[in-house]
């Protein structure tokens, strides 16, 4: 398949007439059963018509994704949710008011019209109303409901730039829309609204603390905070090893001095053994590492920067053929919870505790 490429200005509110025409064309592709990758405020998504079972099957095939891993339906107007859910609890309306459009996905009971191909066979449906202006336009031109997982091959880090979408999806889908850098760099927070107590199934930019302010008490899926848990996560996608770089990644937790000494000792030894070594380091201690490739993930003071850089750094290690990678660790409150969740998954839960 010949993949078409289309460029739009970065996060611009007002699109040119030409860009509008191109997005209309992209919408036509989705309406007729094709797939288009597009920017959102979280990561790039791989979109198809959510109400067309054939489109969802194509999404699984293009990503090499297991078909029991459901897709998120993206809408561009709040009122459109009523067609795809069978019930909208009061609490869901409250958090829609507070956080939509934005990086929050709600799990709700699905309406008949939503095909099981889109929900991975479940009776529930994941819904998000993104804030990215071009994403909203594309959803509207596509008929209102785009099923979109992240636009990466299954198991690879989610794409934060169109060039990474191209790496994974060129020749596999109809079109890639390049809208520049994404804003957040981690996938949406997922909250399950089908049980009495709302429960976070995947941490993200909208934190437990933020949700708690609107809802009162909010649970969190224990498999997110306890990596040793033997329970199966409720969001099917969370059970897969994910975001994984090709090299071996380990996270090292301890005081800054302990972490630096440990990582240096291990990268020295790994290099001796013929490995190409890498470190994911914070700006404050960057200079102190010996590894072949030391990547700065940002300052400890700037968690949003760390979130934005994580996935692209994992891909850069692949590009530079680094085989042995160590990462500093991050505190798990606020946005740190989402950062550590993705990092732990990328590391296959390999964590060294030096305390
Ligand atoms: P991605 O689109 O790549 O961010 O992946 C979508 C995520 O949403 C996966 O982790 C899915 O398991 C999760 N998800 C989608 N629909 C549901 C649902 N109905 N119930 C629970 N999790 C869901
Ligand atoms: Mg994904």
GROMACS .gro file of C-alpha atoms and ligand atoms in nm:
model
  379
    1UNK     CA    1   0.000   0.000   0.000
    2UNK     CA    2   0.119   0.349  -0.085
    3UNK     CA    3   0.093   0.567   0.227
    4UNK     CA    4   0.001   0.932   0.162
    5UNK     CA    5   0.162   1.207   0.369
    6UNK     CA    6   0.002   1.529   0.477
    7UNK     CA    7   0.148   1.815   0.683
    8UNK     CA    8  -0.044   2.054   0.902
    9UNK     CA    9   0.086   2.332   1.123
   10UNK     CA   10   0.178   2.241   1.475
   11UNK     CA   11  -0.119   2.259   1.717
   12UNK     CA   12  -0.263   2.557   1.531
   13UNK     CA   13  -0.616   2.652   1.626
   14UNK     CA   14  -0.695   2.795   1.286
   15UNK     CA   15  -0.629   2.575   0.988
   16UNK     CA   16  -0.573   2.711   0.638
   17UNK     CA   17  -0.833   2.636   0.374
   18UNK     CA   18  -0.587   2.396   0.215
   19UNK     CA   19  -0.536   2.209   0.543
   20UNK     CA   20  -0.912   2.188   0.591
   21UNK     CA   21  -0.945   2.037   0.245
   22UNK     CA   22  -0.675   1.783   0.326
   23UNK     CA   23  -0.840   1.686   0.653
   24UNK     CA   24  -1.170   1.646   0.470
   25UNK     CA   25  -0.995   1.407   0.232
   26UNK     CA   26  -0.850   1.217   0.531
   27UNK     CA   27  -1.202   1.198   0.677
   28UNK     CA   28  -1.326   1.049   0.348
   29UNK     CA   29  -1.057   0.778   0.373
   30UNK     CA   30  -1.181   0.683   0.720
   31UNK     CA   31  -1.548   0.692   0.615
   32UNK     CA   32  -1.472   0.452   0.334
   33UNK     CA   33  -1.301   0.203   0.564
   34UNK     CA   34  -0.938   0.318   0.542
   35UNK     CA   35  -0.684   0.403   0.814
   36UNK     CA   36  -0.528   0.743   0.890
   37UNK     CA   37  -0.265   0.819   1.157
   38UNK     CA   38  -0.311   1.161   1.316
   39UNK     CA   39  -0.170   1.380   1.596
   40UNK     CA   40  -0.348   1.422   1.928
   41UNK     CA   41  -0.240   1.603   2.245
   42UNK     CA   42  -0.119   1.271   2.396
   43UNK     CA   43   0.052   1.064   2.124
   44UNK     CA   44  -0.015   0.992   1.753
   45UNK     CA   45  -0.325   0.776   1.699
   46UNK     CA   46  -0.406   0.522   1.427
   47UNK     CA   47  -0.763   0.597   1.329
   48UNK     CA   48  -1.040   0.402   1.159
   49UNK     CA   49  -1.421   0.421   1.161
   50UNK     CA   50  -1.516   0.298   1.510
   51UNK     CA   51  -1.859   0.180   1.394
   52UNK     CA   52  -1.718  -0.029   1.107
   53UNK     CA   53  -1.599  -0.373   1.225
   54UNK     CA   54  -1.379  -0.407   0.915
   55UNK     CA   55  -1.190  -0.089   1.007
   56UNK     CA   56  -1.117  -0.218   1.356
   57UNK     CA   57  -0.992  -0.547   1.212
   58UNK     CA   58  -0.759  -0.347   0.986
   59UNK     CA   59  -0.625  -0.152   1.285
   60UNK     CA   60  -0.533  -0.475   1.467
   61UNK     CA   61  -0.366  -0.608   1.153
   62UNK     CA   62  -0.166  -0.288   1.085
   63UNK     CA   63  -0.036  -0.276   1.443
   64UNK     CA   64   0.009  -0.651   1.485
   65UNK     CA   65  -0.205  -0.604   1.794
   66UNK     CA   66  -0.383  -0.890   1.973
   67UNK     CA   67  -0.755  -0.857   1.892
   68UNK     CA   68  -0.858  -0.888   2.259
   69UNK     CA   69  -0.702  -0.547   2.324
   70UNK     CA   70  -0.985  -0.297   2.273
   71UNK     CA   71  -0.964   0.040   2.098
   72UNK     CA   72  -1.054   0.385   2.230
   73UNK     CA   73  -1.335   0.568   2.047
   74UNK     CA   74  -1.258   0.937   1.989
   75UNK     CA   75  -1.541   1.189   1.965
   76UNK     CA   76  -1.543   1.561   1.890
   77UNK     CA   77  -1.862   1.675   2.068
   78UNK     CA   78  -1.984   1.571   2.410
   79UNK     CA   79  -2.337   1.496   2.288
   80UNK     CA   80  -2.202   1.230   2.049
   81UNK     CA   81  -2.130   1.004   2.345
   82UNK     CA   82  -2.499   0.914   2.385
   83UNK     CA   83  -2.499   0.707   2.065
   84UNK     CA   84  -2.217   0.477   2.177
   85UNK     CA   85  -2.285   0.424   2.548
   86UNK     CA   86  -2.594   0.261   2.699
   87UNK     CA   87  -2.571   0.455   3.026
   88UNK     CA   88  -2.388   0.770   3.134
   89UNK     CA   89  -2.352   0.788   3.513
   90UNK     CA   90  -2.367   1.126   3.687
   91UNK     CA   91  -2.001   1.096   3.786
   92UNK     CA   92  -1.901   1.050   3.421
   93UNK     CA   93  -2.078   1.374   3.328
   94UNK     CA   94  -1.890   1.549   3.608
   95UNK     CA   95  -1.547   1.444   3.488
   96UNK     CA   96  -1.638   1.510   3.126
   97UNK     CA   97  -1.724   1.866   3.234
   98UNK     CA   98  -1.397   1.897   3.422
   99UNK     CA   99  -1.148   1.732   3.183
  100UNK     CA  100  -1.293   1.714   2.830
  101UNK     CA  101  -1.174   1.791   2.576
  102UNK     CA  102  -0.850   1.646   2.708
  103UNK     CA  103  -0.628   1.345   2.783
  104UNK     CA  104  -0.886   1.136   2.971
  105UNK     CA  105  -1.055   0.813   2.855
  106UNK     CA  106  -1.367   0.678   3.026
  107UNK     CA  107  -1.481   0.315   3.024
  108UNK     CA  108  -1.861   0.296   3.000
  109UNK     CA  109  -2.125   0.032   2.914
  110UNK     CA  110  -2.141   0.010   2.535
  111UNK     CA  111  -2.444   0.067   2.313
  112UNK     CA  112  -2.555  -0.195   2.060
  113UNK     CA  113  -2.422   0.009   1.767
  114UNK     CA  114  -2.056  -0.032   1.874
  115UNK     CA  115  -1.912  -0.345   1.710
  116UNK     CA  116  -1.736  -0.601   1.931
  117UNK     CA  117  -1.437  -0.581   1.699
  118UNK     CA  118  -1.383  -0.228   1.834
  119UNK     CA  119  -1.421  -0.327   2.200
  120UNK     CA  120  -1.213  -0.645   2.181
  121UNK     CA  121  -1.524  -0.848   2.260
  122UNK     CA  122  -1.613  -0.650   2.577
  123UNK     CA  123  -1.955  -0.508   2.674
  124UNK     CA  124  -1.787  -0.182   2.767
  125UNK     CA  125  -1.644   0.091   2.548
  126UNK     CA  126  -1.356   0.334   2.599
  127UNK     CA  127  -1.438   0.696   2.500
  128UNK     CA  128  -1.219   1.003   2.473
  129UNK     CA  129  -1.278   1.360   2.352
  130UNK     CA  130  -0.933   1.491   2.253
  131UNK     CA  131  -0.845   1.860   2.265
  132UNK     CA  132  -0.611   1.868   1.963
  133UNK     CA  133  -0.780   2.094   1.702
  134UNK     CA  134  -0.676   1.891   1.395
  135UNK     CA  135  -0.783   1.568   1.566
  136UNK     CA  136  -1.125   1.721   1.638
  137UNK     CA  137  -1.163   1.828   1.275
  138UNK     CA  138  -1.063   1.487   1.148
  139UNK     CA  139  -1.314   1.316   1.378
  140UNK     CA  140  -1.588   1.545   1.251
  141UNK     CA  141  -1.500   1.481   0.885
  142UNK     CA  142  -1.486   1.105   0.952
  143UNK     CA  143  -1.844   1.087   1.073
  144UNK     CA  144  -1.791   1.150   1.444
  145UNK     CA  145  -1.641   0.827   1.579
  146UNK     CA  146  -1.276   0.732   1.528
  147UNK     CA  147  -1.138   0.415   1.688
  148UNK     CA  148  -0.773   0.485   1.754
  149UNK     CA  149  -0.501   0.312   1.947
  150UNK     CA  150  -0.151   0.459   1.948
  151UNK     CA  151   0.002   0.455   1.597
  152UNK     CA  152   0.294   0.223   1.675
  153UNK     CA  153   0.356  -0.143   1.600
  154UNK     CA  154   0.235  -0.346   1.896
  155UNK     CA  155   0.496  -0.357   2.172
  156UNK     CA  156   0.693  -0.054   2.050
  157UNK     CA  157   0.695   0.285   2.226
  158UNK     CA  158   0.397   0.508   2.137
  159UNK     CA  159   0.489   0.763   1.868
  160UNK     CA  160   0.537   1.123   1.978
  161UNK     CA  161   0.649   1.240   1.630
  162UNK     CA  162   0.520   1.161   1.280
  163UNK     CA  163   0.863   1.022   1.182
  164UNK     CA  164   0.812   0.741   1.435
  165UNK     CA  165   0.467   0.670   1.289
  166UNK     CA  166   0.634   0.646   0.950
  167UNK     CA  167   0.896   0.403   1.086
  168UNK     CA  168   0.623   0.167   1.207
  169UNK     CA  169   0.333   0.225   0.966
  170UNK     CA  170   0.469   0.324   0.624
  171UNK     CA  171   0.309   0.099   0.363
  172UNK     CA  172   0.061  -0.045   0.617
  173UNK     CA  173  -0.198   0.236   0.629
  174UNK     CA  174  -0.357   0.486   0.387
  175UNK     CA  175  -0.237   0.818   0.528
  176UNK     CA  176  -0.015   0.978   0.792
  177UNK     CA  177  -0.091   1.334   0.907
  178UNK     CA  178   0.217   1.510   1.043
  179UNK     CA  179   0.114   1.772   1.299
  180UNK     CA  180   0.458   1.811   1.460
  181UNK     CA  181   0.538   1.743   1.819
  182UNK     CA  182   0.262   1.616   2.050
  183UNK     CA  183   0.208   1.808   2.372
  184UNK     CA  184   0.198   1.546   2.648
  185UNK     CA  185   0.385   1.244   2.516
  186UNK     CA  186   0.209   0.979   2.730
  187UNK     CA  187  -0.122   0.812   2.646
  188UNK     CA  188  -0.446   0.926   2.810
  189UNK     CA  189  -0.546   0.841   3.166
  190UNK     CA  190  -0.806   0.561   3.156
  191UNK     CA  191  -1.077   0.559   3.422
  192UNK     CA  192  -1.336   0.285   3.458
  193UNK     CA  193  -1.678   0.439   3.528
  194UNK     CA  194  -1.876   0.113   3.515
  195UNK     CA  195  -1.833   0.020   3.882
  196UNK     CA  196  -1.962   0.204   4.191
  197UNK     CA  197  -1.616   0.334   4.271
  198UNK     CA  198  -1.440   0.497   3.971
  199UNK     CA  199  -1.107   0.325   3.914
  200UNK     CA  200  -0.796   0.430   3.723
  201UNK     CA  201  -0.687   0.153   3.486
  202UNK     CA  202  -0.398   0.344   3.326
  203UNK     CA  203  -0.232   0.649   3.484
  204UNK     CA  204  -0.171   0.953   3.265
  205UNK     CA  205  -0.155   1.332   3.257
  206UNK     CA  206  -0.486   1.362   3.445
  207UNK     CA  207  -0.370   1.233   3.782
  208UNK     CA  208  -0.552   1.049   4.060
  209UNK     CA  209  -0.526   1.367   4.268
  210UNK     CA  210  -0.698   1.574   3.994
  211UNK     CA  211  -0.976   1.316   3.952
  212UNK     CA  212  -1.015   1.289   4.328
  213UNK     CA  213  -1.090   1.660   4.353
  214UNK     CA  214  -1.392   1.618   4.126
  215UNK     CA  215  -1.513   1.271   4.226
  216UNK     CA  216  -1.414   1.237   4.589
  217UNK     CA  217  -1.256   0.895   4.620
  218UNK     CA  218  -1.095   0.726   4.319
  219UNK     CA  219  -0.946   0.375   4.319
  220UNK     CA  220  -0.649   0.264   4.119
  221UNK     CA  221  -0.602  -0.077   3.958
  222UNK     CA  222  -0.363  -0.253   4.195
  223UNK     CA  223  -0.164  -0.397   3.903
  224UNK     CA  224  -0.048  -0.043   3.820
  225UNK     CA  225   0.105   0.034   4.156
  226UNK     CA  226   0.220  -0.315   4.247
  227UNK     CA  227   0.436  -0.452   3.966
  228UNK     CA  228   0.461  -0.787   4.147
  229UNK     CA  229   0.085  -0.829   4.148
  230UNK     CA  230  -0.033  -1.156   3.994
  231UNK     CA  231  -0.374  -1.014   3.914
  232UNK     CA  232  -0.468  -0.946   3.553
  233UNK     CA  233  -0.511  -0.573   3.482
  234UNK     CA  234  -0.865  -0.468   3.391
  235UNK     CA  235  -0.753  -0.272   3.083
  236UNK     CA  236  -0.654  -0.563   2.859
  237UNK     CA  237  -0.374  -0.361   2.698
  238UNK     CA  238  -0.197  -0.315   3.029
  239UNK     CA  239  -0.106  -0.682   3.055
  240UNK     CA  240   0.123  -0.681   2.753
  241UNK     CA  241   0.492  -0.592   2.762
  242UNK     CA  242   0.487  -0.257   2.596
  243UNK     CA  243   0.688   0.044   2.501
  244UNK     CA  244   0.988  -0.184   2.496
  245UNK     CA  245   1.317  -0.070   2.346
  246UNK     CA  246   1.514  -0.341   2.166
  247UNK     CA  247   1.795  -0.324   2.425
  248UNK     CA  248   1.766  -0.456   2.782
  249UNK     CA  249   1.642  -0.184   3.016
  250UNK     CA  250   1.671  -0.178   3.397
  251UNK     CA  251   1.553   0.095   3.636
  252UNK     CA  252   1.776   0.180   3.931
  253UNK     CA  253   1.627   0.326   4.249
  254UNK     CA  254   1.825   0.476   4.538
  255UNK     CA  255   1.996   0.796   4.645
  256UNK     CA  256   2.148   0.991   4.353
  257UNK     CA  257   2.503   0.888   4.459
  258UNK     CA  258   2.406   0.520   4.487
  259UNK     CA  259   2.229   0.524   4.150
  260UNK     CA  260   2.521   0.690   3.969
  261UNK     CA  261   2.777   0.453   4.124
  262UNK     CA  262   2.566   0.145   4.042
  263UNK     CA  263   2.496   0.249   3.684
  264UNK     CA  264   2.859   0.342   3.617
  265UNK     CA  265   2.986   0.011   3.756
  266UNK     CA  266   2.737  -0.182   3.541
  267UNK     CA  267   2.782   0.014   3.219
  268UNK     CA  268   3.162  -0.022   3.256
  269UNK     CA  269   3.125  -0.398   3.299
  270UNK     CA  270   2.868  -0.432   3.018
  271UNK     CA  271   3.093  -0.239   2.781
  272UNK     CA  272   3.380  -0.475   2.868
  273UNK     CA  273   3.146  -0.757   2.776
  274UNK     CA  274   3.087  -0.603   2.432
  275UNK     CA  275   2.755  -0.427   2.492
  276UNK     CA  276   2.674  -0.076   2.370
  277UNK     CA  277   2.561   0.098   2.687
  278UNK     CA  278   2.307   0.374   2.752
  279UNK     CA  279   2.166   0.575   3.040
  280UNK     CA  280   1.839   0.764   3.083
  281UNK     CA  281   1.955   1.049   3.305
  282UNK     CA  282   1.813   1.366   3.454
  283UNK     CA  283   1.976   1.699   3.367
  284UNK     CA  284   2.107   1.752   3.719
  285UNK     CA  285   2.347   1.453   3.708
  286UNK     CA  286   2.391   1.399   3.334
  287UNK     CA  287   2.765   1.471   3.332
  288UNK     CA  288   2.843   1.205   3.587
  289UNK     CA  289   2.774   0.895   3.378
  290UNK     CA  290   3.030   0.692   3.179
  291UNK     CA  291   2.799   0.508   2.935
  292UNK     CA  292   2.843   0.521   2.555
  293UNK     CA  293   2.514   0.706   2.511
  294UNK     CA  294   2.374   0.926   2.787
  295UNK     CA  295   2.029   1.070   2.711
  296UNK     CA  296   1.888   1.362   2.903
  297UNK     CA  297   1.520   1.304   2.987
  298UNK     CA  298   1.490   1.654   3.137
  299UNK     CA  299   1.517   1.819   3.474
  300UNK     CA  300   1.381   1.653   3.789
  301UNK     CA  301   1.199   1.983   3.845
  302UNK     CA  302   1.004   1.940   3.519
  303UNK     CA  303   0.792   1.624   3.521
  304UNK     CA  304   0.599   1.731   3.212
  305UNK     CA  305   0.926   1.749   3.020
  306UNK     CA  306   1.022   1.402   3.141
  307UNK     CA  307   0.684   1.264   3.028
  308UNK     CA  308   0.725   1.426   2.687
  309UNK     CA  309   1.076   1.289   2.629
  310UNK     CA  310   1.040   0.932   2.751
  311UNK     CA  311   0.907   0.753   2.441
  312UNK     CA  312   1.131   0.931   2.194
  313UNK     CA  313   1.438   0.847   2.405
  314UNK     CA  314   1.342   0.478   2.404
  315UNK     CA  315   1.323   0.490   2.025
  316UNK     CA  316   1.653   0.679   1.994
  317UNK     CA  317   1.829   0.400   2.185
  318UNK     CA  318   1.697   0.159   1.921
  319UNK     CA  319   1.821   0.385   1.639
  320UNK     CA  320   2.165   0.400   1.799
  321UNK     CA  321   2.165   0.023   1.856
  322UNK     CA  322   2.221   0.048   2.229
  323UNK     CA  323   2.195  -0.299   2.384
  324UNK     CA  324   2.219  -0.234   2.758
  325UNK     CA  325   2.023   0.056   2.911
  326UNK     CA  326   1.985   0.181   3.268
  327UNK     CA  327   1.741   0.446   3.383
  328UNK     CA  328   1.712   0.661   3.690
  329UNK     CA  329   1.388   0.615   3.881
  330UNK     CA  330   1.112   0.872   3.954
  331UNK     CA  331   0.881   0.937   4.250
  332UNK     CA  332   0.537   0.785   4.191
  333UNK     CA  333   0.302   1.065   4.288
  334UNK     CA  334   0.123   1.301   4.050
  335UNK     CA  335   0.244   1.268   3.690
  336UNK     CA  336   0.534   1.054   3.819
  337UNK     CA  337   0.290   0.765   3.854
  338UNK     CA  338   0.230   0.760   3.476
  339UNK     CA  339   0.601   0.806   3.402
  340UNK     CA  340   0.703   0.514   3.626
  341UNK     CA  341   0.418   0.297   3.492
  342UNK     CA  342   0.545   0.335   3.132
  343UNK     CA  343   0.909   0.301   3.233
  344UNK     CA  344   0.840  -0.017   3.433
  345UNK     CA  345   0.657  -0.169   3.139
  346UNK     CA  346   0.940  -0.075   2.905
  347UNK     CA  347   1.181  -0.246   3.146
  348UNK     CA  348   0.964  -0.557   3.175
  349UNK     CA  349   0.949  -0.460   3.547
  350UNK     CA  350   1.326  -0.498   3.595
  351UNK     CA  351   1.399  -0.265   3.885
  352UNK     CA  352   1.705  -0.259   4.111
  353UNK     CA  353   1.642  -0.119   4.460
  354UNK     CA  354   1.955   0.002   4.634
  355UNK     CA  355   1.799   0.107   4.964
  356LIG     P1  356  -0.397   0.259   2.319
  356LIG     O1  357  -0.505   0.302   2.229
  356LIG     O2  358  -0.278   0.204   2.250
  356LIG     O3  359  -0.365   0.369   2.413
  356LIG     O4  360  -0.462   0.141   2.400
  356LIG     C1  361  -0.594   0.152   2.446
  356LIG     C2  362  -0.599   0.109   2.589
  356LIG     O5  363  -0.733   0.121   2.635
  356LIG     C3  364  -0.557  -0.035   2.610
  356LIG     O6  365  -0.477  -0.046   2.725
  356LIG     C4  366  -0.691  -0.103   2.628
  356LIG     O7  367  -0.680  -0.221   2.701
  356LIG     C5  368  -0.773   0.003   2.700
  356LIG     N1  369  -0.916  -0.016   2.679
  356LIG     C6  370  -0.987   0.012   2.569
  356LIG     N2  371  -1.116  -0.023   2.583
  356LIG     C7  372  -1.129  -0.075   2.707
  356LIG     C8  373  -1.238  -0.129   2.782
  356LIG     N3  374  -1.360  -0.138   2.730
  356LIG     N4  375  -1.213  -0.171   2.909
  356LIG     C9  376  -1.091  -0.162   2.962
  356LIG     N5  377  -0.984  -0.112   2.894
  356LIG    C10  378  -1.001  -0.069   2.770
  357LIG    MG1  379  -0.069   0.180   2.262
   0.00000   0.00000   0.00000
